[in-house]
Amino acid sequence: MLKVINLNASYKDLQVLWDVSFEVKQGELVVLLGANGAGKTTILNSISGIIPGTKGVIEFLGTDITKLASFKIAAQGIIHVPEGRRLFPEMSVKENLEMGSLLPEAKSKRKETMKKVFELFPILHEKQHQEAGDLSGGQQQMLAMGRGLMALPKLLILDEPSLGLSPVLVTQIFDIVKEINSQGVTVLLVEQNVAKTLSMCNRAYVLENGRVVMEGEGKELLNNDHIKEAYLGI
Ligand code: ATP
């Protein structure tokens, strides 16, 4: 579904991605793992067109999207829920969700999609008339994910949804990610929460200093000595 081939990216003279290649197949839940600064967010921003001018090829459903503007990439069905959530704090929960469904197809199905989002996140239903800025961190993350789903994504990209959340909420968020995936949405997830994500994903790619250094099935990587030592502290 998504193919990233030899992606290179730089900030001015500083090259931060080096020939990064990976793929996400239809229906999969794929994780990009790596420490702070490994280049994960840069990869996601390149895919969704937020950083233009990267070198390499990004294909989605057989089409080259490397040079497309970000709104055109979103219109193809790639929806990116960024780190930091970027909600509209003074708008209500419901209005934030509506902002996720501005394109014609999503707009025409707004009511039924919102019903599904409220089934996944009952707390958003309960708080639909409250301002987004008044929600807790975990609820804001749920709203950001819900807003992404309102766009009817073919590929949902989630950048560190567990960041800053308590262990109980992290488990809850990951359960919902799994549920979204089992409902047919392909997911590309960036995480630093290595143990939890490896146990739930289909496949993972490990990034170090802007390079893919390892790839494999989640459970296989969980038993890998390098992963155990470098990421799990075992
Ligand atoms: P984190 O988990 O901290 O977000 P990451 O793996 O997502 O880390 P990136 O944010 O992609 O990593 O950063 C990769 C490298 O690029 C880092 O060395 C970072 O300092 C650098 N970098 C990121 N954004 C910029 C920017 N706007 N200008 C200059 N350098 C940047």
PDB file of C-alpha atoms and ligand atoms in Angstrom:
ATOM      1  CA  MET A   1       0.000   0.000   0.000  1.00  0.00           C
ATOM      2  CA  LEU A   2       2.752   2.448   1.042  1.00  0.00           C
ATOM      3  CA  LYS A   3       6.279   2.105  -0.282  1.00  0.00           C
ATOM      4  CA  VAL A   4       9.103   4.365   0.850  1.00  0.00           C
ATOM      5  CA  ILE A   5      12.185   3.890  -1.285  1.00  0.00           C
ATOM      6  CA  ASN A   6      15.606   5.368  -0.481  1.00  0.00           C
ATOM      7  CA  LEU A   7      14.290   8.391   1.345  1.00  0.00           C
ATOM      8  CA  ASN A   8      16.903  11.014   2.212  1.00  0.00           C
ATOM      9  CA  ALA A   9      16.098  14.218   4.095  1.00  0.00           C
ATOM     10  CA  SER A  10      18.089  17.166   5.389  1.00  0.00           C
ATOM     11  CA  TYR A  11      17.514  20.267   7.476  1.00  0.00           C
ATOM     12  CA  LYS A  12      19.754  22.796   5.699  1.00  0.00           C
ATOM     13  CA  ASP A  13      23.176  21.070   5.657  1.00  0.00           C
ATOM     14  CA  LEU A  14      22.293  18.452   8.255  1.00  0.00           C
ATOM     15  CA  GLN A  15      21.276  15.164   6.668  1.00  0.00           C
ATOM     16  CA  VAL A  16      18.952  13.265   9.022  1.00  0.00           C
ATOM     17  CA  LEU A  17      17.587  10.418   6.850  1.00  0.00           C
ATOM     18  CA  TRP A  18      19.828   8.116   4.861  1.00  0.00           C
ATOM     19  CA  ASP A  19      18.313   5.810   2.228  1.00  0.00           C
ATOM     20  CA  VAL A  20      15.343   4.858   4.376  1.00  0.00           C
ATOM     21  CA  SER A  21      13.219   2.157   2.734  1.00  0.00           C
ATOM     22  CA  PHE A  22      10.206   0.348   4.134  1.00  0.00           C
ATOM     23  CA  GLU A  23       6.697  -0.659   3.226  1.00  0.00           C
ATOM     24  CA  VAL A  24       3.272  -0.978   4.764  1.00  0.00           C
ATOM     25  CA  LYS A  25       0.903  -3.534   3.273  1.00  0.00           C
ATOM     26  CA  GLN A  26      -2.854  -3.190   3.175  1.00  0.00           C
ATOM     27  CA  GLY A  27      -4.384  -4.060   6.548  1.00  0.00           C
ATOM     28  CA  GLU A  28      -1.115  -4.087   8.464  1.00  0.00           C
ATOM     29  CA  LEU A  29      -0.138  -2.351  11.674  1.00  0.00           C
ATOM     30  CA  VAL A  30       3.495  -1.344  11.162  1.00  0.00           C
ATOM     31  CA  VAL A  31       5.670   0.395  13.730  1.00  0.00           C
ATOM     32  CA  LEU A  32       8.697   2.640  13.289  1.00  0.00           C
ATOM     33  CA  LEU A  33      10.841   2.445  16.399  1.00  0.00           C
ATOM     34  CA  GLY A  34      13.815   4.465  17.446  1.00  0.00           C
ATOM     35  CA  ALA A  35      15.254   6.730  20.106  1.00  0.00           C
ATOM     36  CA  ASN A  36      14.737  10.495  20.259  1.00  0.00           C
ATOM     37  CA  GLY A  37      16.161  12.135  17.186  1.00  0.00           C
ATOM     38  CA  ALA A  38      16.409   8.917  15.140  1.00  0.00           C
ATOM     39  CA  GLY A  39      14.339  10.542  12.385  1.00  0.00           C
ATOM     40  CA  LYS A  40      10.890   9.051  12.888  1.00  0.00           C
ATOM     41  CA  THR A  41       8.924  12.299  12.765  1.00  0.00           C
ATOM     42  CA  THR A  42      10.921  13.436   9.734  1.00  0.00           C
ATOM     43  CA  ILE A  43       9.849  10.258   7.904  1.00  0.00           C
ATOM     44  CA  LEU A  44       6.181  10.812   8.752  1.00  0.00           C
ATOM     45  CA  ASN A  45       6.360  14.476   7.744  1.00  0.00           C
ATOM     46  CA  SER A  46       7.962  13.471   4.435  1.00  0.00           C
ATOM     47  CA  ILE A  47       5.193  10.953   3.715  1.00  0.00           C
ATOM     48  CA  SER A  48       2.407  13.422   4.429  1.00  0.00           C
ATOM     49  CA  GLY A  49       4.103  16.209   2.482  1.00  0.00           C
ATOM     50  CA  ILE A  50       4.751  18.509   5.445  1.00  0.00           C
ATOM     51  CA  ILE A  51       8.458  18.523   4.570  1.00  0.00           C
ATOM     52  CA  PRO A  52       8.832  19.039   0.844  1.00  0.00           C
ATOM     53  CA  GLY A  53      11.969  18.442  -1.169  1.00  0.00           C
ATOM     54  CA  THR A  54      13.082  15.129   0.276  1.00  0.00           C
ATOM     55  CA  LYS A  55      14.944  12.785  -2.049  1.00  0.00           C
ATOM     56  CA  GLY A  56      13.686   9.321  -2.826  1.00  0.00           C
ATOM     57  CA  VAL A  57      10.335   7.897  -3.838  1.00  0.00           C
ATOM     58  CA  ILE A  58       7.126   7.541  -1.853  1.00  0.00           C
ATOM     59  CA  GLU A  59       4.383   5.475  -3.486  1.00  0.00           C
ATOM     60  CA  PHE A  60       0.865   5.066  -2.219  1.00  0.00           C
ATOM     61  CA  LEU A  61      -1.486   2.540  -3.862  1.00  0.00           C
ATOM     62  CA  GLY A  62       0.802   2.459  -6.879  1.00  0.00           C
ATOM     63  CA  THR A  63       0.926   6.245  -7.354  1.00  0.00           C
ATOM     64  CA  ASP A  64       4.042   8.355  -6.847  1.00  0.00           C
ATOM     65  CA  ILE A  65       3.073  10.909  -4.181  1.00  0.00           C
ATOM     66  CA  THR A  66       6.593  12.175  -3.470  1.00  0.00           C
ATOM     67  CA  LYS A  67       6.010  15.629  -4.892  1.00  0.00           C
ATOM     68  CA  LEU A  68       2.345  16.092  -4.022  1.00  0.00           C
ATOM     69  CA  ALA A  69       1.162  18.898  -1.729  1.00  0.00           C
ATOM     70  CA  SER A  70       0.039  17.763   1.700  1.00  0.00           C
ATOM     71  CA  PHE A  71      -3.678  18.419   1.097  1.00  0.00           C
ATOM     72  CA  LYS A  72      -3.533  16.224  -2.027  1.00  0.00           C
ATOM     73  CA  ILE A  73      -1.825  13.463  -0.058  1.00  0.00           C
ATOM     74  CA  ALA A  74      -4.590  13.670   2.550  1.00  0.00           C
ATOM     75  CA  ALA A  75      -7.161  13.489  -0.239  1.00  0.00           C
ATOM     76  CA  GLN A  76      -5.562  10.187  -1.368  1.00  0.00           C
ATOM     77  CA  GLY A  77      -6.378   8.755   2.067  1.00  0.00           C
ATOM     78  CA  ILE A  78      -3.189   9.248   4.094  1.00  0.00           C
ATOM     79  CA  ILE A  79      -4.167  10.904   7.350  1.00  0.00           C
ATOM     80  CA  HIS A  80      -1.428  11.977   9.747  1.00  0.00           C
ATOM     81  CA  VAL A  81      -2.174  12.520  13.437  1.00  0.00           C
ATOM     82  CA  PRO A  82       0.880  14.517  14.491  1.00  0.00           C
ATOM     83  CA  GLU A  83       2.809  14.483  17.728  1.00  0.00           C
ATOM     84  CA  GLY A  84       1.413  17.225  19.967  1.00  0.00           C
ATOM     85  CA  ARG A  85      -2.140  16.660  18.679  1.00  0.00           C
ATOM     86  CA  ARG A  86      -2.689  20.154  17.156  1.00  0.00           C
ATOM     87  CA  LEU A  87      -6.327  20.482  18.148  1.00  0.00           C
ATOM     88  CA  PHE A  88      -8.378  23.669  18.003  1.00  0.00           C
ATOM     89  CA  PRO A  89      -8.506  24.312  21.776  1.00  0.00           C
ATOM     90  CA  GLU A  90     -11.330  26.848  21.754  1.00  0.00           C
ATOM     91  CA  MET A  91     -13.594  24.778  19.559  1.00  0.00           C
ATOM     92  CA  SER A  92     -15.787  22.045  21.006  1.00  0.00           C
ATOM     93  CA  VAL A  93     -14.944  18.359  20.803  1.00  0.00           C
ATOM     94  CA  LYS A  94     -17.675  17.900  18.188  1.00  0.00           C
ATOM     95  CA  GLU A  95     -16.445  20.840  16.099  1.00  0.00           C
ATOM     96  CA  ASN A  96     -12.907  19.457  16.193  1.00  0.00           C
ATOM     97  CA  LEU A  97     -14.231  16.137  14.903  1.00  0.00           C
ATOM     98  CA  GLU A  98     -16.134  17.917  12.148  1.00  0.00           C
ATOM     99  CA  MET A  99     -12.904  19.625  11.073  1.00  0.00           C
ATOM    100  CA  GLY A 100     -11.571  16.165  10.256  1.00  0.00           C
ATOM    101  CA  SER A 101     -14.261  15.581   7.652  1.00  0.00           C
ATOM    102  CA  LEU A 102     -14.047  18.541   5.306  1.00  0.00           C
ATOM    103  CA  LEU A 103     -13.420  16.642   2.077  1.00  0.00           C
ATOM    104  CA  PRO A 104     -16.575  15.709   0.106  1.00  0.00           C
ATOM    105  CA  GLU A 105     -16.680  11.945   0.732  1.00  0.00           C
ATOM    106  CA  ALA A 106     -15.892  12.253   4.443  1.00  0.00           C
ATOM    107  CA  LYS A 107     -18.369  15.127   4.754  1.00  0.00           C
ATOM    108  CA  SER A 108     -21.178  13.126   3.187  1.00  0.00           C
ATOM    109  CA  LYS A 109     -20.599  10.336   5.733  1.00  0.00           C
ATOM    110  CA  ARG A 110     -19.945  12.664   8.678  1.00  0.00           C
ATOM    111  CA  LYS A 111     -22.862  11.569  10.839  1.00  0.00           C
ATOM    112  CA  GLU A 112     -22.274   7.828  10.606  1.00  0.00           C
ATOM    113  CA  THR A 113     -18.491   8.204  11.010  1.00  0.00           C
ATOM    114  CA  MET A 114     -18.957  10.349  14.106  1.00  0.00           C
ATOM    115  CA  LYS A 115     -21.220   7.661  15.551  1.00  0.00           C
ATOM    116  CA  LYS A 116     -18.419   5.104  15.052  1.00  0.00           C
ATOM    117  CA  VAL A 117     -15.847   7.463  16.581  1.00  0.00           C
ATOM    118  CA  PHE A 118     -18.097   7.934  19.615  1.00  0.00           C
ATOM    119  CA  GLU A 119     -18.390   4.130  19.926  1.00  0.00           C
ATOM    120  CA  LEU A 120     -14.588   3.869  19.985  1.00  0.00           C
ATOM    121  CA  PHE A 121     -14.211   6.812  22.360  1.00  0.00           C
ATOM    122  CA  PRO A 122     -17.326   7.084  24.585  1.00  0.00           C
ATOM    123  CA  ILE A 123     -15.663   9.884  26.573  1.00  0.00           C
ATOM    124  CA  LEU A 124     -15.707  12.084  23.442  1.00  0.00           C
ATOM    125  CA  HIS A 125     -19.446  11.540  23.151  1.00  0.00           C
ATOM    126  CA  GLU A 126     -19.872  12.528  26.771  1.00  0.00           C
ATOM    127  CA  LYS A 127     -17.759  15.666  26.334  1.00  0.00           C
ATOM    128  CA  GLN A 128     -18.769  16.578  22.791  1.00  0.00           C
ATOM    129  CA  HIS A 129     -19.907  20.100  23.738  1.00  0.00           C
ATOM    130  CA  GLN A 130     -16.873  20.949  25.871  1.00  0.00           C
ATOM    131  CA  GLU A 131     -13.919  22.927  24.568  1.00  0.00           C
ATOM    132  CA  ALA A 132     -11.083  20.711  23.380  1.00  0.00           C
ATOM    133  CA  GLY A 133      -8.629  22.750  25.441  1.00  0.00           C
ATOM    134  CA  ASP A 134     -10.393  21.643  28.631  1.00  0.00           C
ATOM    135  CA  LEU A 135      -9.813  17.918  27.994  1.00  0.00           C
ATOM    136  CA  SER A 136      -7.110  15.929  29.776  1.00  0.00           C
ATOM    137  CA  GLY A 137      -4.006  14.872  27.841  1.00  0.00           C
ATOM    138  CA  GLY A 138      -5.358  11.384  27.196  1.00  0.00           C
ATOM    139  CA  GLN A 139      -8.730  12.713  26.052  1.00  0.00           C
ATOM    140  CA  GLN A 140      -6.979  15.170  23.708  1.00  0.00           C
ATOM    141  CA  GLN A 141      -5.055  12.267  22.189  1.00  0.00           C
ATOM    142  CA  MET A 142      -8.328  10.408  21.700  1.00  0.00           C
ATOM    143  CA  LEU A 143      -9.806  13.486  20.053  1.00  0.00           C
ATOM    144  CA  ALA A 144      -6.820  13.823  17.724  1.00  0.00           C
ATOM    145  CA  MET A 145      -7.203  10.164  16.713  1.00  0.00           C
ATOM    146  CA  GLY A 146     -10.966  10.557  16.367  1.00  0.00           C
ATOM    147  CA  ARG A 147     -10.495  13.600  14.147  1.00  0.00           C
ATOM    148  CA  GLY A 148      -8.117  11.548  11.985  1.00  0.00           C
ATOM    149  CA  LEU A 149     -10.731   8.805  11.655  1.00  0.00           C
ATOM    150  CA  MET A 150     -13.355  11.360  10.597  1.00  0.00           C
ATOM    151  CA  ALA A 151     -11.383  11.765   7.348  1.00  0.00           C
ATOM    152  CA  LEU A 152     -11.994   8.068   6.501  1.00  0.00           C
ATOM    153  CA  PRO A 153      -8.290   7.242   6.215  1.00  0.00           C
ATOM    154  CA  LYS A 154      -6.980   4.370   4.127  1.00  0.00           C
ATOM    155  CA  LEU A 155      -3.685   4.745   5.982  1.00  0.00           C
ATOM    156  CA  LEU A 156      -3.690   6.277   9.456  1.00  0.00           C
ATOM    157  CA  ILE A 157      -0.323   7.620  10.591  1.00  0.00           C
ATOM    158  CA  LEU A 158       0.055   8.099  14.338  1.00  0.00           C
ATOM    159  CA  ASP A 159       3.068   9.919  15.762  1.00  0.00           C
ATOM    160  CA  GLU A 160       3.706   8.860  19.372  1.00  0.00           C
ATOM    161  CA  PRO A 161       0.112   8.676  20.580  1.00  0.00           C
ATOM    162  CA  SER A 162       1.277   7.484  24.002  1.00  0.00           C
ATOM    163  CA  LEU A 163       3.540  10.479  24.653  1.00  0.00           C
ATOM    164  CA  GLY A 164       3.080  11.908  28.146  1.00  0.00           C
ATOM    165  CA  LEU A 165       0.237   9.577  29.121  1.00  0.00           C
ATOM    166  CA  SER A 166      -0.041   7.436  32.258  1.00  0.00           C
ATOM    167  CA  PRO A 167       0.500   3.662  31.888  1.00  0.00           C
ATOM    168  CA  VAL A 168      -3.235   2.946  32.169  1.00  0.00           C
ATOM    169  CA  LEU A 169      -4.030   5.418  29.399  1.00  0.00           C
ATOM    170  CA  VAL A 170      -1.190   4.118  27.244  1.00  0.00           C
ATOM    171  CA  THR A 171      -2.727   0.641  27.420  1.00  0.00           C
ATOM    172  CA  GLN A 172      -6.131   2.084  26.576  1.00  0.00           C
ATOM    173  CA  ILE A 173      -4.775   4.047  23.587  1.00  0.00           C
ATOM    174  CA  PHE A 174      -2.933   0.992  22.261  1.00  0.00           C
ATOM    175  CA  ASP A 175      -6.051  -1.171  22.615  1.00  0.00           C
ATOM    176  CA  ILE A 176      -7.934   1.396  20.550  1.00  0.00           C
ATOM    177  CA  VAL A 177      -5.175   1.483  17.911  1.00  0.00           C
ATOM    178  CA  LYS A 178      -5.508  -2.300  17.637  1.00  0.00           C
ATOM    179  CA  GLU A 179      -9.280  -2.006  17.370  1.00  0.00           C
ATOM    180  CA  ILE A 180      -9.017   0.648  14.627  1.00  0.00           C
ATOM    181  CA  ASN A 181      -6.655  -1.648  12.735  1.00  0.00           C
ATOM    182  CA  SER A 182      -8.928  -4.658  13.148  1.00  0.00           C
ATOM    183  CA  GLN A 183     -11.775  -2.588  11.715  1.00  0.00           C
ATOM    184  CA  GLY A 184      -9.797  -2.411   8.456  1.00  0.00           C
ATOM    185  CA  VAL A 185      -7.707   0.765   8.718  1.00  0.00           C
ATOM    186  CA  THR A 186      -4.037   0.263   7.865  1.00  0.00           C
ATOM    187  CA  VAL A 187      -1.870   1.896  10.536  1.00  0.00           C
ATOM    188  CA  LEU A 188       1.672   3.255  10.561  1.00  0.00           C
ATOM    189  CA  LEU A 189       2.669   3.992  14.126  1.00  0.00           C
ATOM    190  CA  VAL A 190       5.705   5.782  15.501  1.00  0.00           C
ATOM    191  CA  GLU A 191       6.518   4.941  19.085  1.00  0.00           C
ATOM    192  CA  GLN A 192       9.181   4.893  21.743  1.00  0.00           C
ATOM    193  CA  ASN A 193       7.153   2.443  23.798  1.00  0.00           C
ATOM    194  CA  VAL A 194       9.040  -0.538  22.410  1.00  0.00           C
ATOM    195  CA  ALA A 195       7.764  -3.506  24.415  1.00  0.00           C
ATOM    196  CA  LYS A 196       4.073  -2.654  24.036  1.00  0.00           C
ATOM    197  CA  THR A 197       4.200  -1.791  20.355  1.00  0.00           C
ATOM    198  CA  LEU A 198       6.287  -4.803  19.335  1.00  0.00           C
ATOM    199  CA  SER A 199       3.840  -7.139  21.010  1.00  0.00           C
ATOM    200  CA  MET A 200       0.886  -5.740  19.097  1.00  0.00           C
ATOM    201  CA  CYS A 201       2.188  -4.860  15.620  1.00  0.00           C
ATOM    202  CA  ASN A 202       2.538  -7.026  12.530  1.00  0.00           C
ATOM    203  CA  ARG A 203       5.971  -5.732  11.593  1.00  0.00           C
ATOM    204  CA  ALA A 204       8.438  -3.119  12.787  1.00  0.00           C
ATOM    205  CA  TYR A 205      11.390  -1.173  11.448  1.00  0.00           C
ATOM    206  CA  VAL A 206      14.104   0.052  13.793  1.00  0.00           C
ATOM    207  CA  LEU A 207      15.723   3.375  13.035  1.00  0.00           C
ATOM    208  CA  GLU A 208      19.054   4.525  14.366  1.00  0.00           C
ATOM    209  CA  ASN A 209      20.645   7.816  13.339  1.00  0.00           C
ATOM    210  CA  GLY A 210      18.411   8.177  10.315  1.00  0.00           C
ATOM    211  CA  ARG A 211      18.943   4.664   8.974  1.00  0.00           C
ATOM    212  CA  VAL A 212      16.826   1.516   9.085  1.00  0.00           C
ATOM    213  CA  VAL A 213      19.043  -0.926  10.972  1.00  0.00           C
ATOM    214  CA  MET A 214      16.611  -3.778  11.508  1.00  0.00           C
ATOM    215  CA  GLU A 215      13.204  -5.001  10.437  1.00  0.00           C
ATOM    216  CA  GLY A 216      11.045  -7.941  11.287  1.00  0.00           C
ATOM    217  CA  GLU A 217       7.861  -9.236  12.785  1.00  0.00           C
ATOM    218  CA  GLY A 218       7.042  -7.653  16.132  1.00  0.00           C
ATOM    219  CA  LYS A 219       7.297 -10.829  18.184  1.00  0.00           C
ATOM    220  CA  GLU A 220      10.531 -11.828  16.476  1.00  0.00           C
ATOM    221  CA  LEU A 221      12.117  -8.445  17.300  1.00  0.00           C
ATOM    222  CA  LEU A 222      10.973  -8.726  20.909  1.00  0.00           C
ATOM    223  CA  ASN A 223      13.311 -11.700  21.225  1.00  0.00           C
ATOM    224  CA  ASN A 224      16.205 -10.063  19.392  1.00  0.00           C
ATOM    225  CA  ASP A 225      19.324  -9.519  21.526  1.00  0.00           C
ATOM    226  CA  HIS A 226      20.077  -6.017  20.158  1.00  0.00           C
ATOM    227  CA  ILE A 227      16.497  -4.880  20.798  1.00  0.00           C
ATOM    228  CA  LYS A 228      16.510  -6.386  24.273  1.00  0.00           C
ATOM    229  CA  GLU A 229      19.746  -4.637  25.165  1.00  0.00           C
ATOM    230  CA  ALA A 230      19.292  -1.277  23.452  1.00  0.00           C
ATOM    231  CA  TYR A 231      15.546  -0.709  23.899  1.00  0.00           C
ATOM    232  CA  LEU A 232      14.204  -2.989  26.587  1.00  0.00           C
ATOM    233  CA  GLY A 233      17.046  -2.757  29.096  1.00  0.00           C
ATOM    234  CA  ILE A 234      17.230  -6.529  29.423  1.00  0.00           C
TER     235      ILE A 234
HETATM  236  P1  ATP B   1      11.544  12.511  18.517  1.00  0.00           P
HETATM  237  O1  ATP B   1      11.052  11.246  19.092  1.00  0.00           O
HETATM  238  O2  ATP B   1      12.361  13.312  19.465  1.00  0.00           O
HETATM  239  O3  ATP B   1      10.500  13.314  17.806  1.00  0.00           O
HETATM  240  P2  ATP B   1      12.427  11.545  15.962  1.00  0.00           P
HETATM  241  O4  ATP B   1      12.972  10.167  15.833  1.00  0.00           O
HETATM  242  O5  ATP B   1      11.045  11.769  15.542  1.00  0.00           O
HETATM  243  O6  ATP B   1      12.635  12.055  17.434  1.00  0.00           O
HETATM  244  P3  ATP B   1      13.126  13.718  14.251  1.00  0.00           P
HETATM  245  O7  ATP B   1      12.243  14.675  14.985  1.00  0.00           O
HETATM  246  O8  ATP B   1      12.714  13.266  12.919  1.00  0.00           O
HETATM  247  O9  ATP B   1      13.422  12.454  15.155  1.00  0.00           O
HETATM  248  O10 ATP B   1      14.575  14.364  14.174  1.00  0.00           O
HETATM  249  C1  ATP B   1      15.666  13.781  13.456  1.00  0.00           C
HETATM  250  C2  ATP B   1      16.867  14.724  13.532  1.00  0.00           C
HETATM  251  O11 ATP B   1      16.563  15.928  12.835  1.00  0.00           O
HETATM  252  C3  ATP B   1      17.268  15.135  14.930  1.00  0.00           C
HETATM  253  O12 ATP B   1      18.671  15.199  14.978  1.00  0.00           O
HETATM  254  C4  ATP B   1      16.658  16.514  15.079  1.00  0.00           C
HETATM  255  O13 ATP B   1      17.435  17.301  15.958  1.00  0.00           O
HETATM  256  C5  ATP B   1      16.728  17.054  13.673  1.00  0.00           C
HETATM  257  N1  ATP B   1      15.623  17.987  13.369  1.00  0.00           N
HETATM  258  C6  ATP B   1      14.310  17.715  13.456  1.00  0.00           C
HETATM  259  N2  ATP B   1      13.560  18.772  13.069  1.00  0.00           N
HETATM  260  C7  ATP B   1      14.456  19.748  12.719  1.00  0.00           C
HETATM  261  C8  ATP B   1      14.319  21.092  12.235  1.00  0.00           C
HETATM  262  N3  ATP B   1      13.124  21.632  12.023  1.00  0.00           N
HETATM  263  N4  ATP B   1      15.454  21.778  11.992  1.00  0.00           N
HETATM  264  C9  ATP B   1      16.668  21.222  12.211  1.00  0.00           C
HETATM  265  N5  ATP B   1      16.860  19.979  12.649  1.00  0.00           N
HETATM  266  C10 ATP B   1      15.776  19.237  12.918  1.00  0.00           C
END
